[in-house]
XYZ file of N, CA and C in Angstrom:
594
model
N 141.945 93.598 34.123
C 142.127 93.231 35.523
C 140.922 92.388 35.965
N 141.190 91.219 36.512
C 140.078 90.371 36.948
C 139.575 90.811 38.327
N 138.459 90.218 38.753
C 137.794 90.650 39.982
C 138.666 90.465 41.216
N 139.527 89.430 41.216
C 140.368 89.167 42.390
C 141.458 90.222 42.519
N 142.072 90.579 41.401
C 143.107 91.617 41.440
C 142.515 92.960 41.848
N 141.328 93.239 41.318
C 140.662 94.498 41.676
C 140.387 94.545 43.178
N 139.901 93.439 43.741
C 139.612 93.387 45.179
C 140.883 93.572 45.999
N 141.983 92.949 45.568
C 143.244 93.099 46.306
C 143.764 94.535 46.202
N 143.564 95.173 45.038
C 143.988 96.569 44.885
C 143.203 97.508 45.791
N 141.948 97.159 46.053
C 141.112 98.003 46.902
C 141.498 97.906 48.375
N 142.214 96.862 48.749
C 142.685 96.718 50.123
C 144.043 97.397 50.251
N 144.002 98.700 50.409
C 145.248 99.454 50.519
C 145.883 99.168 51.869
N 147.169 99.035 51.874
C 147.875 98.976 53.142
C 149.224 99.633 52.923
N 149.845 99.994 54.009
C 151.055 100.787 53.889
C 150.673 102.253 53.852
N 151.515 103.065 53.288
C 151.234 104.499 53.240
C 151.481 105.135 54.594
N 151.095 106.411 54.692
C 151.333 107.124 55.947
C 150.041 107.317 56.720
N 150.185 107.503 58.025
C 149.001 107.718 58.859
C 148.363 109.069 58.547
N 149.170 110.074 58.181
C 148.629 111.390 57.833
C 147.720 111.279 56.614
N 148.187 110.553 55.613
C 147.392 110.363 54.400
C 146.100 109.593 54.730
N 146.212 108.604 55.598
C 145.035 107.829 55.992
C 144.003 108.694 56.697
N 144.464 109.603 57.567
C 143.536 110.489 58.275
C 142.836 111.420 57.291
N 143.596 111.976 56.351
C 143.009 112.887 55.355
C 141.957 112.157 54.518
N 142.270 110.942 54.089
C 141.313 110.158 53.308
C 140.096 109.773 54.155
N 140.331 109.458 55.423
C 139.226 109.073 56.311
C 138.262 110.227 56.523
N 138.768 111.442 56.610
C 137.896 112.601 56.806
C 136.976 112.821 55.606
N 137.246 112.119 54.510
C 136.384 112.183 53.333
C 134.974 111.678 53.605
N 134.804 110.848 54.626
C 133.447 110.358 54.925
C 132.570 111.461 55.503
N 133.180 112.593 55.862
C 132.411 113.722 56.370
C 132.047 114.706 55.258
N 132.183 114.296 54.004
C 131.940 115.205 52.881
C 130.478 115.630 52.807
N 130.215 116.620 51.961
C 128.858 117.144 51.801
C 128.041 116.326 50.806
N 128.647 115.324 50.191
C 127.952 114.528 49.182
C 126.837 113.708 49.812
N 125.832 113.426 49.036
C 124.695 112.575 49.393
C 124.126 112.953 50.754
N 124.124 112.028 51.700
C 123.498 112.298 52.996
C 124.372 113.173 53.887
N 125.623 113.403 53.498
C 126.521 114.236 54.294
C 126.002 115.643 54.496
N 125.361 116.212 53.463
C 124.818 117.570 53.571
C 123.727 117.621 54.640
N 122.930 116.576 54.717
C 121.871 116.509 55.742
C 122.492 116.467 57.139
N 123.534 115.655 57.312
C 124.205 115.559 58.613
C 124.842 116.892 59.006
N 125.460 117.577 58.031
C 126.057 118.883 58.313
C 124.979 119.874 58.736
N 123.835 119.837 58.056
C 122.727 120.751 58.400
C 122.238 120.490 59.821
N 122.078 119.222 60.164
C 121.643 118.861 61.520
C 122.666 119.343 62.549
N 123.955 119.145 62.242
C 125.024 119.569 63.160
C 125.006 121.083 63.358
N 124.780 121.836 62.283
C 124.741 123.300 62.375
C 123.551 123.749 63.223
N 122.397 123.145 62.990
C 121.204 123.496 63.775
C 121.416 123.158 65.252
N 121.937 121.943 65.539
C 122.184 121.557 66.934
C 123.188 122.490 67.610
N 124.256 122.839 66.891
C 125.262 123.750 67.454
C 124.633 125.109 67.742
N 123.780 125.589 66.829
C 123.088 126.863 67.044
C 122.194 126.835 68.272
N 121.476 125.719 68.441
C 120.597 125.575 69.606
C 121.420 125.549 70.888
N 122.498 124.782 70.890
C 123.352 124.687 72.090
C 123.944 126.053 72.428
N 124.472 126.742 71.419
C 125.092 128.046 71.650
C 124.065 129.056 72.148
N 122.834 128.960 71.648
C 121.809 129.924 72.072
C 121.402 129.722 73.529
N 121.559 128.503 74.049
C 121.199 128.232 75.442
C 122.372 128.405 76.411
N 123.579 128.486 75.858
C 124.767 128.624 76.715
C 125.442 129.939 76.374
N 125.701 130.715 77.376
C 126.504 131.912 77.150
C 127.946 131.438 77.082
N 128.476 131.412 75.850
C 129.803 130.815 75.630
C 130.896 131.549 76.406
N 130.598 132.760 76.853
C 131.593 133.533 77.589
C 131.890 132.889 78.944
N 130.929 132.128 79.466
C 131.186 131.435 80.723
C 132.012 130.194 80.425
N 133.308 130.357 80.528
C 134.213 129.263 80.160
C 133.980 128.016 80.991
N 133.581 128.174 82.224
C 133.358 126.993 83.069
C 132.219 126.136 82.521
N 131.148 126.792 82.047
C 130.021 126.041 81.480
C 130.464 125.326 80.205
N 131.165 126.058 79.339
C 131.591 125.457 78.077
C 132.622 124.358 78.315
N 133.473 124.549 79.316
C 134.456 123.514 79.661
C 133.767 122.234 80.126
N 132.705 122.378 80.913
C 131.990 121.179 81.361
C 131.282 120.509 80.188
N 130.801 121.309 79.222
C 130.202 120.745 78.012
C 131.248 119.956 77.223
N 132.453 120.509 77.106
C 133.533 119.813 76.385
C 133.910 118.528 77.116
N 133.956 118.569 78.446
C 134.243 117.356 79.217
C 133.232 116.252 78.902
N 131.952 116.631 78.844
C 130.895 115.668 78.519
C 131.070 115.136 77.097
N 131.381 116.036 76.159
C 131.577 115.633 74.764
C 132.741 114.652 74.647
N 133.834 114.926 75.363
C 134.998 114.032 75.308
C 134.643 112.642 75.837
N 133.859 112.580 76.910
C 133.434 111.281 77.449
C 132.611 110.525 76.402
N 131.690 111.238 75.746
C 130.867 110.618 74.700
C 131.754 110.151 73.540
N 132.703 110.978 73.131
C 133.606 110.612 72.034
C 134.429 109.366 72.372
N 134.937 109.301 73.590
C 135.723 108.128 73.994
C 134.862 106.868 74.015
N 133.618 107.003 74.464
C 132.704 105.853 74.468
C 132.416 105.402 73.036
N 132.193 106.358 72.138
C 131.938 106.035 70.726
C 133.161 105.369 70.117
N 134.346 105.904 70.414
C 135.586 105.324 69.878
C 135.726 103.872 70.321
N 135.468 103.608 71.603
C 135.543 102.236 72.112
C 134.521 101.328 71.450
N 133.308 101.848 71.256
C 132.253 101.049 70.617
C 132.612 100.736 69.163
N 133.123 101.726 68.436
C 133.491 101.516 67.021
C 134.661 100.535 66.925
N 135.628 100.657 67.845
C 136.766 99.731 67.842
C 136.288 98.301 68.073
N 135.359 98.127 69.007
C 134.786 96.808 69.275
C 134.008 96.310 68.066
N 133.201 97.203 67.484
C 132.412 96.861 66.302
C 133.321 96.450 65.146
N 134.422 97.151 64.991
C 135.397 96.843 63.940
C 135.909 95.416 64.098
N 136.161 95.017 65.337
C 136.620 93.650 65.604
C 135.530 92.631 65.311
N 134.289 92.961 65.693
C 133.168 92.048 65.453
C 132.895 91.891 63.960
N 133.077 92.969 63.198
C 132.817 92.939 61.750
C 133.688 91.879 61.079
N 134.880 91.662 61.606
C 135.780 90.652 61.029
C 135.136 89.267 61.018
N 134.246 89.024 61.988
C 133.556 87.736 62.061
C 132.620 87.576 60.859
N 131.998 88.684 60.439
C 131.087 88.630 59.293
C 131.805 88.236 58.006
N 133.090 88.589 57.906
C 133.803 88.386 56.650
C 134.274 86.940 56.486
N 133.309 86.093 56.205
C 133.609 84.699 55.882
C 134.047 84.634 54.418
N 134.489 83.464 53.992
C 134.854 83.291 52.583
C 133.670 83.576 51.674
N 132.495 83.115 52.092
C 131.290 83.306 51.281
C 130.939 84.776 51.123
N 131.023 85.531 52.218
C 130.696 86.956 52.157
C 131.702 87.706 51.294
N 132.972 87.417 51.482
C 134.009 88.073 50.680
C 133.785 87.789 49.201
N 133.537 86.542 48.876
C 133.289 86.152 47.482
C 132.038 86.853 46.939
N 130.976 86.909 47.756
C 129.734 87.558 47.343
C 129.968 89.030 47.012
N 130.680 89.759 47.896
C 130.921 91.187 47.677
C 131.797 91.434 46.452
N 132.798 90.589 46.250
C 133.670 90.743 45.077
C 132.883 90.486 43.795
N 132.058 89.440 43.791
C 131.203 89.169 42.623
C 130.198 90.290 42.391
N 129.603 90.776 43.483
C 128.626 91.859 43.409
C 129.252 93.091 42.756
N 130.476 93.412 43.182
C 131.176 94.576 42.632
C 131.513 94.400 41.152
N 132.013 93.213 40.797
C 132.447 93.012 39.410
C 131.263 93.007 38.441
N 130.100 92.547 38.902
C 128.917 92.529 38.030
C 128.312 93.920 37.857
N 128.362 94.734 38.905
C 127.696 96.038 38.869
C 128.665 97.208 38.801
N 129.945 96.916 38.715
C 130.992 97.940 38.669
C 130.884 98.898 39.872
N 130.726 98.322 41.047
C 130.639 99.091 42.291
C 131.863 98.801 43.151
N 131.910 99.405 44.326
C 133.026 99.126 45.236
C 132.511 98.901 46.655
N 131.506 98.055 46.795
C 130.961 97.730 48.112
C 131.989 96.989 48.961
N 132.808 96.168 48.314
C 133.847 95.437 49.048
C 134.777 96.435 49.737
N 135.241 97.426 48.996
C 136.129 98.443 49.566
C 135.394 99.266 50.629
N 134.134 99.579 50.349
C 133.345 100.373 51.295
C 133.223 99.660 52.637
N 132.888 98.370 52.606
C 132.712 97.632 53.850
C 134.044 97.353 54.552
N 135.129 97.200 53.796
C 136.408 96.898 54.434
C 137.123 98.142 54.954
N 136.810 99.321 54.425
C 137.539 100.513 54.857
C 136.729 101.471 55.721
N 135.403 101.379 55.675
C 134.576 102.382 56.358
C 134.840 102.454 57.864
N 134.893 101.323 58.534
C 135.026 101.334 59.990
C 136.404 101.858 60.422
N 137.428 101.554 59.644
C 138.751 102.119 59.923
C 138.749 103.633 59.744
N 138.085 104.096 58.675
C 137.967 105.543 58.452
C 137.217 106.206 59.597
N 136.162 105.548 60.063
C 135.368 106.106 61.158
C 136.194 106.205 62.441
N 137.058 105.230 62.684
C 137.946 105.308 63.854
C 138.852 106.531 63.764
N 139.400 106.795 62.576
C 140.236 107.983 62.376
C 139.439 109.260 62.626
N 138.204 109.303 62.126
C 137.367 110.499 62.272
C 137.059 110.773 63.741
N 136.657 109.742 64.475
C 136.329 109.934 65.891
C 137.590 110.315 66.688
N 138.718 109.682 66.352
C 139.973 110.026 67.025
C 140.336 111.490 66.755
N 140.171 111.933 65.513
C 140.449 113.330 65.163
C 139.541 114.273 65.937
N 138.267 113.905 66.096
C 137.346 114.767 66.843
C 137.728 114.828 68.326
N 138.264 113.737 68.857
C 138.743 113.746 70.253
C 139.920 114.712 70.391
N 140.855 114.654 69.434
C 141.999 115.574 69.455
C 141.549 117.030 69.359
N 140.577 117.294 68.489
C 140.047 118.654 68.346
C 139.434 119.113 69.663
N 138.712 118.230 70.346
C 138.108 118.581 71.642
C 139.177 118.933 72.671
N 140.216 118.131 72.717
C 141.286 118.382 73.685
C 141.993 119.700 73.375
N 142.297 119.937 72.091
C 142.972 121.190 71.697
C 142.087 122.401 71.991
N 140.799 122.268 71.736
C 139.892 123.391 71.997
C 139.787 123.667 73.500
N 139.783 122.620 74.283
C 139.739 122.786 75.751
C 140.991 123.524 76.239
N 142.137 123.152 75.692
C 143.392 123.832 76.060
C 143.333 125.298 75.644
N 142.809 125.563 74.448
C 142.688 126.940 73.972
C 141.780 127.752 74.895
N 140.678 127.159 75.338
C 139.772 127.873 76.255
C 140.458 128.193 77.579
N 141.228 127.228 78.069
C 141.881 127.429 79.363
C 143.009 128.451 79.293
N 143.700 128.483 78.154
C 144.877 129.351 78.042
C 144.671 130.541 77.114
N 143.487 130.658 76.511
C 143.249 131.687 75.502
C 143.417 133.102 75.988
N 143.018 133.370 77.214
C 143.116 134.734 77.748
C 144.560 135.233 77.786
N 145.510 134.317 77.880
C 146.912 134.713 77.948
C 147.454 135.142 76.587
N 146.841 134.648 75.498
C 147.392 134.882 74.171
C 146.637 135.934 73.357
N 145.440 136.292 73.760
C 144.636 137.252 73.006
C 144.284 138.448 73.878
N 144.075 139.584 73.220
C 143.527 140.735 73.928
C 142.106 140.360 74.324
N 141.687 140.761 75.500
C 140.400 140.324 76.061
C 139.231 140.528 75.104
N 139.090 141.715 74.510
C 137.963 141.986 73.609
C 138.036 141.117 72.357
N 139.225 140.944 71.853
C 139.424 140.133 70.641
C 139.097 138.667 70.933
N 139.454 138.200 72.116
C 139.273 136.785 72.455
C 137.799 136.394 72.509
N 136.934 137.321 72.887
C 135.494 137.028 72.948
C 134.993 136.599 71.565
N 135.389 137.340 70.523
C 134.945 137.010 69.159
C 135.577 135.710 68.663
N 136.857 135.540 68.962
C 137.550 134.303 68.568
C 136.901 133.107 69.256
N 136.631 133.283 70.548
C 136.026 132.214 71.346
C 134.641 131.843 70.819
N 133.827 132.844 70.509
C 132.489 132.584 69.981
C 132.547 131.883 68.634
N 133.382 132.372 67.742
C 133.510 131.769 66.409
C 134.028 130.346 66.471
N 135.082 130.144 67.245
C 135.649 128.807 67.374
C 134.687 127.848 68.079
N 133.903 128.383 69.024
C 132.930 127.547 69.726
C 131.895 126.974 68.774
N 131.405 127.796 67.878
C 130.415 127.325 66.907
C 131.042 126.329 65.938
N 132.227 126.662 65.415
C 132.913 125.752 64.473
C 133.213 124.421 65.148
N 133.688 124.488 66.386
C 134.001 123.277 67.146
C 132.767 122.396 67.306
N 131.660 122.982 67.766
C 130.444 122.203 67.987
C 129.913 121.591 66.695
N 129.941 122.360 65.610
C 129.457 121.838 64.330
C 130.294 120.632 63.903
N 131.627 120.763 63.989
C 132.509 119.667 63.566
C 132.314 118.429 64.433
N 132.297 118.608 65.741
C 132.179 117.472 66.654
C 130.820 116.790 66.509
N 129.764 117.581 66.405
C 128.432 116.994 66.236
C 128.327 116.251 64.909
N 128.963 116.786 63.857
C 128.954 116.097 62.560
C 129.656 114.747 62.674
N 130.775 114.704 63.389
C 131.500 113.433 63.584
C 130.631 112.438 64.354
N 129.946 112.913 65.377
C 129.098 112.032 66.173
C 127.913 111.525 65.340
N 127.359 112.387 64.471
C 126.232 111.986 63.628
C 126.617 110.908 62.610
N 127.908 110.761 62.348
C 128.360 109.718 61.409
C 128.054 108.327 61.954
N 127.782 108.223 63.246
C 127.424 106.944 63.850
C 126.171 106.369 63.194
N 125.286 107.251 62.735
C 124.077 106.799 62.030
C 124.457 105.944 60.821
N 125.445 106.403 60.047
C 125.906 105.633 58.878
C 126.568 104.328 59.305
N 127.290 104.369 60.425
C 127.940 103.147 60.922
C 126.888 102.101 61.283
N 125.805 102.547 61.897
C 124.720 101.621 62.243
C 124.115 101.036 60.975
N 123.854 101.893 59.988
C 123.271 101.435 58.722
C 124.187 100.421 58.029
N 125.490 100.730 57.972
C 126.441 99.810 57.326
C 126.531 98.481 58.057
N 126.482 98.525 59.387
C 126.549 97.294 60.166
C 125.315 96.426 59.917
N 124.151 97.058 59.911
C 122.916 96.312 59.653
C 122.924 95.741 58.234
N 123.395 96.532 57.270
C 123.471 96.055 55.881
C 124.394 94.852 55.775
N 125.543 94.934 56.427
C 126.502 93.832 56.391
C 125.924 92.591 57.052
N 125.205 92.787 58.149
C 124.554 91.663 58.826
C 123.518 91.020 57.905
N 122.708 91.830 57.228
C 121.675 91.300 56.330
C 122.295 90.531 55.162
N 123.380 91.070 54.611
C 124.064 90.369 53.511
C 124.605 89.039 54.006
N 125.210 89.065 55.199
C 125.767 87.842 55.777
C 124.673 86.795 55.998
N 123.520 87.236 56.521
C 122.403 86.311 56.738
C 121.848 85.796 55.406
N 121.800 86.641 54.395
C 121.337 86.247 53.062
C 122.209 85.104 52.526
N 123.511 85.255 52.684
C 124.448 84.233 52.198
C 124.277 82.939 52.983
N 124.105 83.037 54.313
C 123.923 81.832 55.130
C 122.634 81.094 54.745
N 121.558 81.857 54.546
C 120.288 81.240 54.130
C 120.427 80.569 52.773
N 121.126 81.232 51.857
C 121.341 80.675 50.513
C 122.139 79.373 50.611
N 123.164 79.364 51.450
C 123.964 78.127 51.642
C 123.135 77.009 52.254
N 122.282 77.355 53.238
C 121.406 76.346 53.837
C 120.401 75.822 52.825
N 119.885 76.703 51.994
C 118.950 76.304 50.944
C 119.610 75.349 49.955
N 120.856 75.637 49.584
C 121.601 74.760 48.662
C 121.851 73.395 49.285
N 122.147 73.376 50.588
C 122.374 72.101 51.273
C 121.079 71.291 51.358
N 119.971 72.003 51.567
C 118.666 71.344 51.701
C 118.226 70.691 50.388
N 118.604 71.347 49.286
C 118.231 70.809 47.973
C 119.122 69.619 47.641
């Protein structure tokens, strides 16, 4: 398989949205820097829970409202960034990434073309989780025995915060990938200008 066919194979399209969401959640894995992000999310969730008595649903509800606003802002920013990234993908950049991959047997082309779409799925999923958790808090007393609900509420509160904070921390990787893509794009432009100058 030549480099062009490999690059076209890496640009998956079609399939189902469910499968895409499951694959996108893979960016939250524990591999490499993911374990560090999970650790930070767990520590932050622990700190937040220790300062908030989760039993006060009104306080936790206002925290969820704030989180949802932040998530929506992040989703809008990533969607905008995704559109701007398309500008970076000139013929020269695409060719550079495909050559880079074929020489080093890497998949940077696939990484740069799929990461931002995966991140949109992840942030959207975290928004849905926030909304579902808010509904559970508002209606939970009706479905659980009062004593039982306290433990369920506490456990779910910690799991919810850890997951949402981990999704938000993924923005760090998005910033890094954007800067890397910008640097590669500038490298190619400088190289082209140098060739023209010679």
